[in-house]
PDB file of C-alpha atoms in Angstrom:
ATOM      1  CA  MET Q   1     137.791  26.120  92.873  1.00 59.00           C
ATOM      2  CA  GLY Q   2     134.705  23.751  92.842  1.00 53.00           C
ATOM      3  CA  GLN Q   3     136.700  21.578  90.498  1.00 56.00           C
ATOM      4  CA  GLY Q   4     139.674  21.634  92.518  1.00 59.00           C
ATOM      5  CA  LEU Q   5     137.667  20.302  95.675  1.00 59.00           C
ATOM      6  CA  VAL Q   6     136.749  17.537  93.063  1.00 59.00           C
ATOM      7  CA  MET Q   7     140.431  16.981  92.549  1.00 56.00           C
ATOM      8  CA  VAL Q   8     141.195  16.702  96.192  1.00 56.00           C
ATOM      9  CA  GLY Q   9     138.338  14.316  96.810  1.00 57.00           C
ATOM     10  CA  VAL Q  10     139.653  12.209  94.055  1.00 56.00           C
ATOM     11  CA  CYS Q  11     142.981  12.101  95.235  1.00 58.00           C
ATOM     12  CA  THR Q  12     142.380  10.696  98.437  1.00 59.00           C
ATOM     13  CA  CYS Q  13     141.918   7.386  96.637  1.00 55.00           C
ATOM     14  CA  THR Q  14     143.606   4.331  98.562  1.00 58.00           C
ATOM     15  CA  ASP Q  15     145.033   2.575  95.537  1.00 56.00           C
ATOM     16  CA  ASP Q  16     148.643   2.079  95.711  1.00 63.00           C
ATOM     17  CA  ASP Q  17     149.337   1.031  92.141  1.00 62.00           C
ATOM     18  CA  VAL Q  18     150.635   4.404  90.681  1.00 58.00           C
ATOM     19  CA  GLY Q  19     149.185   3.235  86.905  1.00 64.00           C
ATOM     20  CA  GLU Q  20     145.822   2.141  87.941  1.00 65.00           C
ATOM     21  CA  HIS Q  21     145.611   5.223  90.436  1.00 63.00           C
ATOM     22  CA  ALA Q  22     146.364   7.389  87.640  1.00 72.00           C
ATOM     23  CA  GLY Q  23     143.718   5.962  85.580  1.00 76.00           C
ATOM     24  CA  LEU Q  24     141.266   6.036  88.306  1.00 75.00           C
ATOM     25  CA  LEU Q  25     142.211   9.580  88.947  1.00 78.00           C
ATOM     26  CA  PHE Q  26     141.260  10.596  85.474  1.00 81.00           C
ATOM     27  CA  ALA Q  27     137.986   8.658  85.480  1.00 83.00           C
ATOM     28  CA  TRP Q  28     136.698  10.152  88.861  1.00 81.00           C
ATOM     29  CA  THR Q  29     137.901  13.389  87.865  1.00 83.00           C
ATOM     30  CA  SER Q  30     135.736  12.931  84.780  1.00 87.00           C
ATOM     31  CA  ILE Q  31     132.708  11.901  86.823  1.00 88.00           C
ATOM     32  CA  GLY Q  32     132.971  14.601  89.330  1.00 85.00           C
ATOM     33  CA  CYS Q  33     133.480  17.135  86.917  1.00 86.00           C
ATOM     34  CA  GLY Q  34     129.972  15.847  85.041  1.00 91.00           C
ATOM     35  CA  LEU Q  35     128.163  15.924  88.218  1.00 90.00           C
ATOM     36  CA  MET Q  36     129.669  19.291  88.882  1.00 85.00           C
ATOM     37  CA  LEU Q  37     128.229  20.304  85.586  1.00 89.00           C
ATOM     38  CA  ILE Q  38     124.802  18.712  85.846  1.00 93.00           C
ATOM     39  CA  SER Q  39     124.647  20.231  89.475  1.00 88.00           C
ATOM     40  CA  GLN Q  40     125.271  23.673  87.920  1.00 84.00           C
ATOM     41  CA  TYR Q  41     122.813  23.556  85.113  1.00 88.00           C
ATOM     42  CA  ILE Q  42     119.993  22.163  88.022  1.00 87.00           C
ATOM     43  CA  ASN Q  43     121.216  24.940  90.152  1.00 82.00           C
ATOM     44  CA  ASP Q  44     120.605  27.544  87.360  1.00 82.00           C
ATOM     45  CA  LYS Q  45     117.448  26.292  86.462  1.00 84.00           C
ATOM     46  CA  LEU Q  46     115.760  26.257  89.834  1.00 84.00           C
ATOM     47  CA  LEU Q  47     117.708  28.574  92.027  1.00 81.00           C
ATOM     48  CA  VAL Q  48     117.911  31.444  89.315  1.00 80.00           C
ATOM     49  CA  ARG Q  49     114.532  30.543  87.598  1.00 81.00           C
ATOM     50  CA  GLY Q  50     113.665  33.142  84.867  1.00 81.00           C
ATOM     51  CA  LEU Q  51     117.125  34.526  84.598  1.00 84.00           C
ATOM     52  CA  ASN Q  52     119.603  34.048  81.480  1.00 83.00           C
ATOM     53  CA  ASN Q  53     122.915  33.746  83.789  1.00 82.00           C
ATOM     54  CA  THR Q  54     124.987  34.331  80.937  1.00 82.00           C
ATOM     55  CA  SER Q  55     123.399  37.550  79.606  1.00 87.00           C
ATOM     56  CA  ALA Q  56     123.057  38.842  83.218  1.00 87.00           C
ATOM     57  CA  LEU Q  57     127.147  38.336  83.680  1.00 85.00           C
ATOM     58  CA  LEU Q  58     127.331  39.870  80.205  1.00 88.00           C
ATOM     59  CA  ASP Q  59     125.393  43.038  81.555  1.00 91.00           C
ATOM     60  CA  ASP Q  60     127.817  43.217  84.714  1.00 91.00           C
ATOM     61  CA  ASN Q  61     125.404  41.656  86.976  1.00 93.00           C
ATOM     62  CA  ILE Q  62     127.665  40.767  89.933  1.00 93.00           C
ATOM     63  CA  ALA Q  63     125.007  39.327  92.196  1.00 93.00           C
ATOM     64  CA  VAL Q  64     124.730  36.606  89.511  1.00 91.00           C
ATOM     65  CA  GLY Q  65     128.247  36.011  89.280  1.00 91.00           C
ATOM     66  CA  VAL Q  66     128.625  35.777  93.061  1.00 93.00           C
ATOM     67  CA  MET Q  67     125.735  33.362  93.281  1.00 89.00           C
ATOM     68  CA  GLU Q  68     127.330  31.360  90.794  1.00 87.00           C
ATOM     69  CA  ALA Q  69     130.642  31.270  92.299  1.00 89.00           C
ATOM     70  CA  GLY Q  70     128.707  30.034  95.531  1.00 91.00           C
ATOM     71  CA  SER Q  71     126.884  27.439  93.469  1.00 87.00           C
ATOM     72  CA  PHE Q  72     130.110  26.303  92.007  1.00 86.00           C
ATOM     73  CA  ILE Q  73     131.854  26.374  95.440  1.00 89.00           C
ATOM     74  CA  ALA Q  74     129.232  24.366  97.256  1.00 89.00           C
ATOM     75  CA  THR Q  75     128.690  21.880  94.671  1.00 86.00           C
ATOM     76  CA  GLY Q  76     132.765  21.295  95.193  1.00 86.00           C
ATOM     77  CA  VAL Q  77     132.392  21.129  98.514  1.00 87.00           C
ATOM     78  CA  VAL Q  78     129.719  18.203  98.215  1.00 86.00           C
ATOM     79  CA  MET Q  79     131.902  16.515  95.417  1.00 84.00           C
ATOM     80  CA  TYR Q  80     134.792  16.684  97.435  1.00 83.00           C
ATOM     81  CA  SER Q  81     133.054  14.676 100.330  1.00 82.00           C
ATOM     82  CA  THR Q  82     131.697  12.026  97.723  1.00 81.00           C
ATOM     83  CA  MET Q  83     134.493  11.838  95.724  1.00 77.00           C
ATOM     84  CA  GLY Q  84     136.870  10.230  98.564  1.00 65.00           C
ATOM     85  CA  GLY Q  85     136.156   6.677  97.203  1.00 54.00           C
ATOM     86  CA  SER Q  86     137.018   3.652  99.227  1.00 57.00           C
ATOM     87  CA  GLY Q  87     139.174   2.096  96.458  1.00 59.00           C
ATOM     88  CA  GLY Q  88     136.961  -0.861  96.124  1.00 68.00           C
ATOM     89  CA  ASP Q  89     134.700  -1.991  93.115  1.00 80.00           C
ATOM     90  CA  PHE Q  90     134.621   0.855  90.740  1.00 80.00           C
ATOM     91  CA  ALA Q  91     130.903   0.087  89.796  1.00 87.00           C
ATOM     92  CA  GLU Q  92     129.653   0.134  93.445  1.00 85.00           C
ATOM     93  CA  ASP Q  93     131.766   3.438  94.277  1.00 84.00           C
ATOM     94  CA  LEU Q  94     130.143   5.157  91.508  1.00 87.00           C
ATOM     95  CA  GLY Q  95     126.510   4.051  92.619  1.00 89.00           C
ATOM     96  CA  VAL Q  96     127.310   5.345  96.102  1.00 85.00           C
ATOM     97  CA  THR Q  97     128.768   8.575  94.458  1.00 86.00           C
ATOM     98  CA  VAL Q  98     125.963   9.089  92.477  1.00 90.00           C
ATOM     99  CA  LEU Q  99     123.688   8.557  95.464  1.00 90.00           C
ATOM    100  CA  TYR Q 100     124.981  10.848  97.778  1.00 88.00           C
ATOM    101  CA  TRP Q 101     125.319  13.459  95.064  1.00 89.00           C
ATOM    102  CA  ALA Q 102     121.576  13.089  94.290  1.00 92.00           C
ATOM    103  CA  LEU Q 103     120.563  13.208  97.914  1.00 90.00           C
ATOM    104  CA  ALA Q 104     123.061  16.145  98.452  1.00 88.00           C
ATOM    105  CA  GLN Q 105     121.399  17.829  95.688  1.00 89.00           C
ATOM    106  CA  LEU Q 106     118.154  17.333  96.948  1.00 91.00           C
ATOM    107  CA  LEU Q 107     118.651  18.453 100.388  1.00 89.00           C
ATOM    108  CA  MET Q 108     120.508  21.766  99.131  1.00 86.00           C
ATOM    109  CA  LEU Q 109     117.841  22.748  96.875  1.00 88.00           C
ATOM    110  CA  GLY Q 110     115.254  21.865  99.448  1.00 88.00           C
ATOM    111  CA  PHE Q 111     116.941  23.654 102.029  1.00 86.00           C
ATOM    112  CA  THR Q 112     117.808  26.565  99.756  1.00 84.00           C
ATOM    113  CA  VAL Q 113     114.041  27.214  99.124  1.00 85.00           C
ATOM    114  CA  ILE Q 114     113.332  26.919 102.716  1.00 85.00           C
ATOM    115  CA  TYR Q 115     116.284  29.513 103.606  1.00 82.00           C
ATOM    116  CA  ARG Q 116     114.596  32.009 100.936  1.00 82.00           C
ATOM    117  CA  PHE Q 117     110.973  32.174 102.520  1.00 83.00           C
ATOM    118  CA  MET Q 118     112.716  33.165 105.805  1.00 79.00           C
ATOM    119  CA  THR Q 119     114.775  36.188 104.624  1.00 79.00           C
ATOM    120  CA  VAL Q 120     113.232  39.372 104.783  1.00 77.00           C
ATOM    121  CA  PHE Q 121     113.689  40.308 101.267  1.00 81.00           C
ATOM    122  CA  ASP Q 122     113.071  38.481  97.927  1.00 86.00           C
ATOM    123  CA  ASP Q 123     116.367  36.896  97.106  1.00 86.00           C
ATOM    124  CA  LEU Q 124     115.906  36.204  93.849  1.00 87.00           C
ATOM    125  CA  GLU Q 125     114.424  39.657  92.860  1.00 90.00           C
ATOM    126  CA  GLN Q 126     117.313  41.221  94.373  1.00 92.00           C
ATOM    127  CA  ILE Q 127     119.955  39.188  92.478  1.00 90.00           C
ATOM    128  CA  LYS Q 128     118.114  39.756  89.341  1.00 90.00           C
ATOM    129  CA  LYS Q 129     118.230  43.490  90.115  1.00 92.00           C
ATOM    130  CA  GLY Q 130     122.113  43.001  90.646  1.00 93.00           C
ATOM    131  CA  ASN Q 131     122.090  43.516  94.602  1.00 94.00           C
ATOM    132  CA  ALA Q 132     125.711  42.201  95.242  1.00 94.00           C
ATOM    133  CA  ALA Q 133     124.816  41.779  99.017  1.00 92.00           C
ATOM    134  CA  ALA Q 134     121.827  39.599  98.208  1.00 91.00           C
ATOM    135  CA  GLY Q 135     124.193  37.583  95.758  1.00 92.00           C
ATOM    136  CA  VAL Q 136     126.750  37.142  98.565  1.00 93.00           C
ATOM    137  CA  SER Q 137     123.825  35.937 100.924  1.00 88.00           C
ATOM    138  CA  ALA Q 138     122.957  33.459  98.609  1.00 88.00           C
ATOM    139  CA  ALA Q 139     126.279  32.436  97.970  1.00 91.00           C
ATOM    140  CA  MET Q 140     127.299  31.882 101.665  1.00 90.00           C
ATOM    141  CA  THR Q 141     124.021  30.376 102.187  1.00 87.00           C
ATOM    142  CA  LEU Q 142     124.561  27.781  99.627  1.00 89.00           C
ATOM    143  CA  ILE Q 143     128.171  27.167 100.650  1.00 91.00           C
ATOM    144  CA  SER Q 144     126.919  26.935 104.546  1.00 88.00           C
ATOM    145  CA  LEU Q 145     124.409  24.234 103.367  1.00 87.00           C
ATOM    146  CA  ALA Q 146     126.805  22.238 101.287  1.00 89.00           C
ATOM    147  CA  PHE Q 147     129.244  21.833 104.605  1.00 89.00           C
ATOM    148  CA  GLY Q 148     126.359  20.855 106.602  1.00 86.00           C
ATOM    149  CA  ILE Q 149     125.607  18.310 103.995  1.00 87.00           C
ATOM    150  CA  GLY Q 150     129.363  17.123 103.140  1.00 86.00           C
ATOM    151  CA  ALA Q 151     130.654  16.694 106.704  1.00 85.00           C
ATOM    152  CA  PRO Q 152     128.286  13.724 107.250  1.00 86.00           C
ATOM    153  CA  ILE Q 153     128.732  12.388 103.907  1.00 83.00           C
ATOM    154  CA  ARG Q 154     132.622  12.090 104.703  1.00 81.00           C
ATOM    155  CA  MET Q 155     131.841  10.829 108.170  1.00 83.00           C
ATOM    156  CA  TYR Q 156     129.155   8.157 107.833  1.00 79.00           C
ATOM    157  CA  THR Q 157     129.321   5.213 105.336  1.00 74.00           C
ATOM    158  CA  SER Q 158     125.405   4.610 105.775  1.00 82.00           C
ATOM    159  CA  VAL Q 159     122.751   6.611 103.783  1.00 84.00           C
ATOM    160  CA  ALA Q 160     120.476   5.922 106.975  1.00 87.00           C
ATOM    161  CA  VAL Q 161     122.826   7.787 109.123  1.00 88.00           C
ATOM    162  CA  PHE Q 162     123.895  10.619 106.633  1.00 85.00           C
ATOM    163  CA  VAL Q 163     120.361  11.801 106.023  1.00 87.00           C
ATOM    164  CA  PRO Q 164     119.164  12.586 109.399  1.00 89.00           C
ATOM    165  CA  VAL Q 165     122.294  13.867 110.512  1.00 88.00           C
ATOM    166  CA  SER Q 166     122.516  16.475 107.519  1.00 87.00           C
ATOM    167  CA  LEU Q 167     118.803  17.094 108.332  1.00 89.00           C
ATOM    168  CA  VAL Q 168     119.574  18.120 111.693  1.00 90.00           C
ATOM    169  CA  GLY Q 169     122.443  20.175 110.826  1.00 86.00           C
ATOM    170  CA  LEU Q 170     120.369  21.881 108.141  1.00 86.00           C
ATOM    171  CA  VAL Q 171     117.421  22.649 110.576  1.00 88.00           C
ATOM    172  CA  ILE Q 172     120.420  24.147 113.047  1.00 90.00           C
ATOM    173  CA  LEU Q 173     121.822  26.521 110.196  1.00 85.00           C
ATOM    174  CA  VAL Q 174     118.106  27.680 109.474  1.00 83.00           C
ATOM    175  CA  ALA Q 175     117.198  28.120 113.043  1.00 86.00           C
ATOM    176  CA  LEU Q 176     120.699  30.166 113.567  1.00 86.00           C
ATOM    177  CA  ARG Q 177     119.208  32.265 110.586  1.00 81.00           C
ATOM    178  CA  VAL Q 178     116.148  33.206 112.565  1.00 81.00           C
ATOM    179  CA  ILE Q 179     118.039  33.952 115.787  1.00 87.00           C
ATOM    180  CA  VAL Q 180     120.593  36.458 114.148  1.00 83.00           C
ATOM    181  CA  ASP Q 181     117.815  37.914 112.054  1.00 79.00           C
ATOM    182  CA  LYS Q 182     116.078  38.439 115.201  1.00 82.00           C
ATOM    183  CA  VAL Q 183     119.126  40.055 116.886  1.00 86.00           C
ATOM    184  CA  ASP Q 184     120.060  42.416 114.272  1.00 77.00           C
ATOM    185  CA  ALA Q 185     116.527  43.755 113.719  1.00 76.00           C
ATOM    186  CA  ASN Q 186     116.379  44.384 117.492  1.00 80.00           C
ATOM    187  CA  LEU Q 187     119.733  46.032 117.467  1.00 80.00           C
ATOM    188  CA  ALA Q 188     118.707  48.128 114.684  1.00 67.00           C
TER     189      ALA Q 188
END
């Protein structure tokens, strides 16, 4: 699904020349998939540190599988947003794409850490134990963060606007988590 989102983002290219569009489609899809693999490596090393994901998946740890899926989808959402190229200068578009991708990765990882401190359970420990609900929670958190980051990338052409708008959206997301947890605790 994540790679599909990369393709959709790439297909928004504004070039009318079919041959050039096909070449750009191949180039940008390759770049998007490369950045996605780097994101996945970073996410594996930082979000589920101390866990061999491949071994955990082979041991039927559904929580890890769900978190991996959420990580791929979240990265795909971000890549979809960054890959909607302007059809201008390739080098400039590549630089902007990598810049937004890097900023999005930092925001997503940073807010995931903050989010984990707020939950009433140790997300990572529960995922290691195979708690599927913890894996779903972590996956949905990553996807929610990605939408909060991806929308401003698509809407604004300025990093100076993208960063504060993303931060405000992510702070609201975190605040909503606190409110929902308090309401849930009062209902229990």
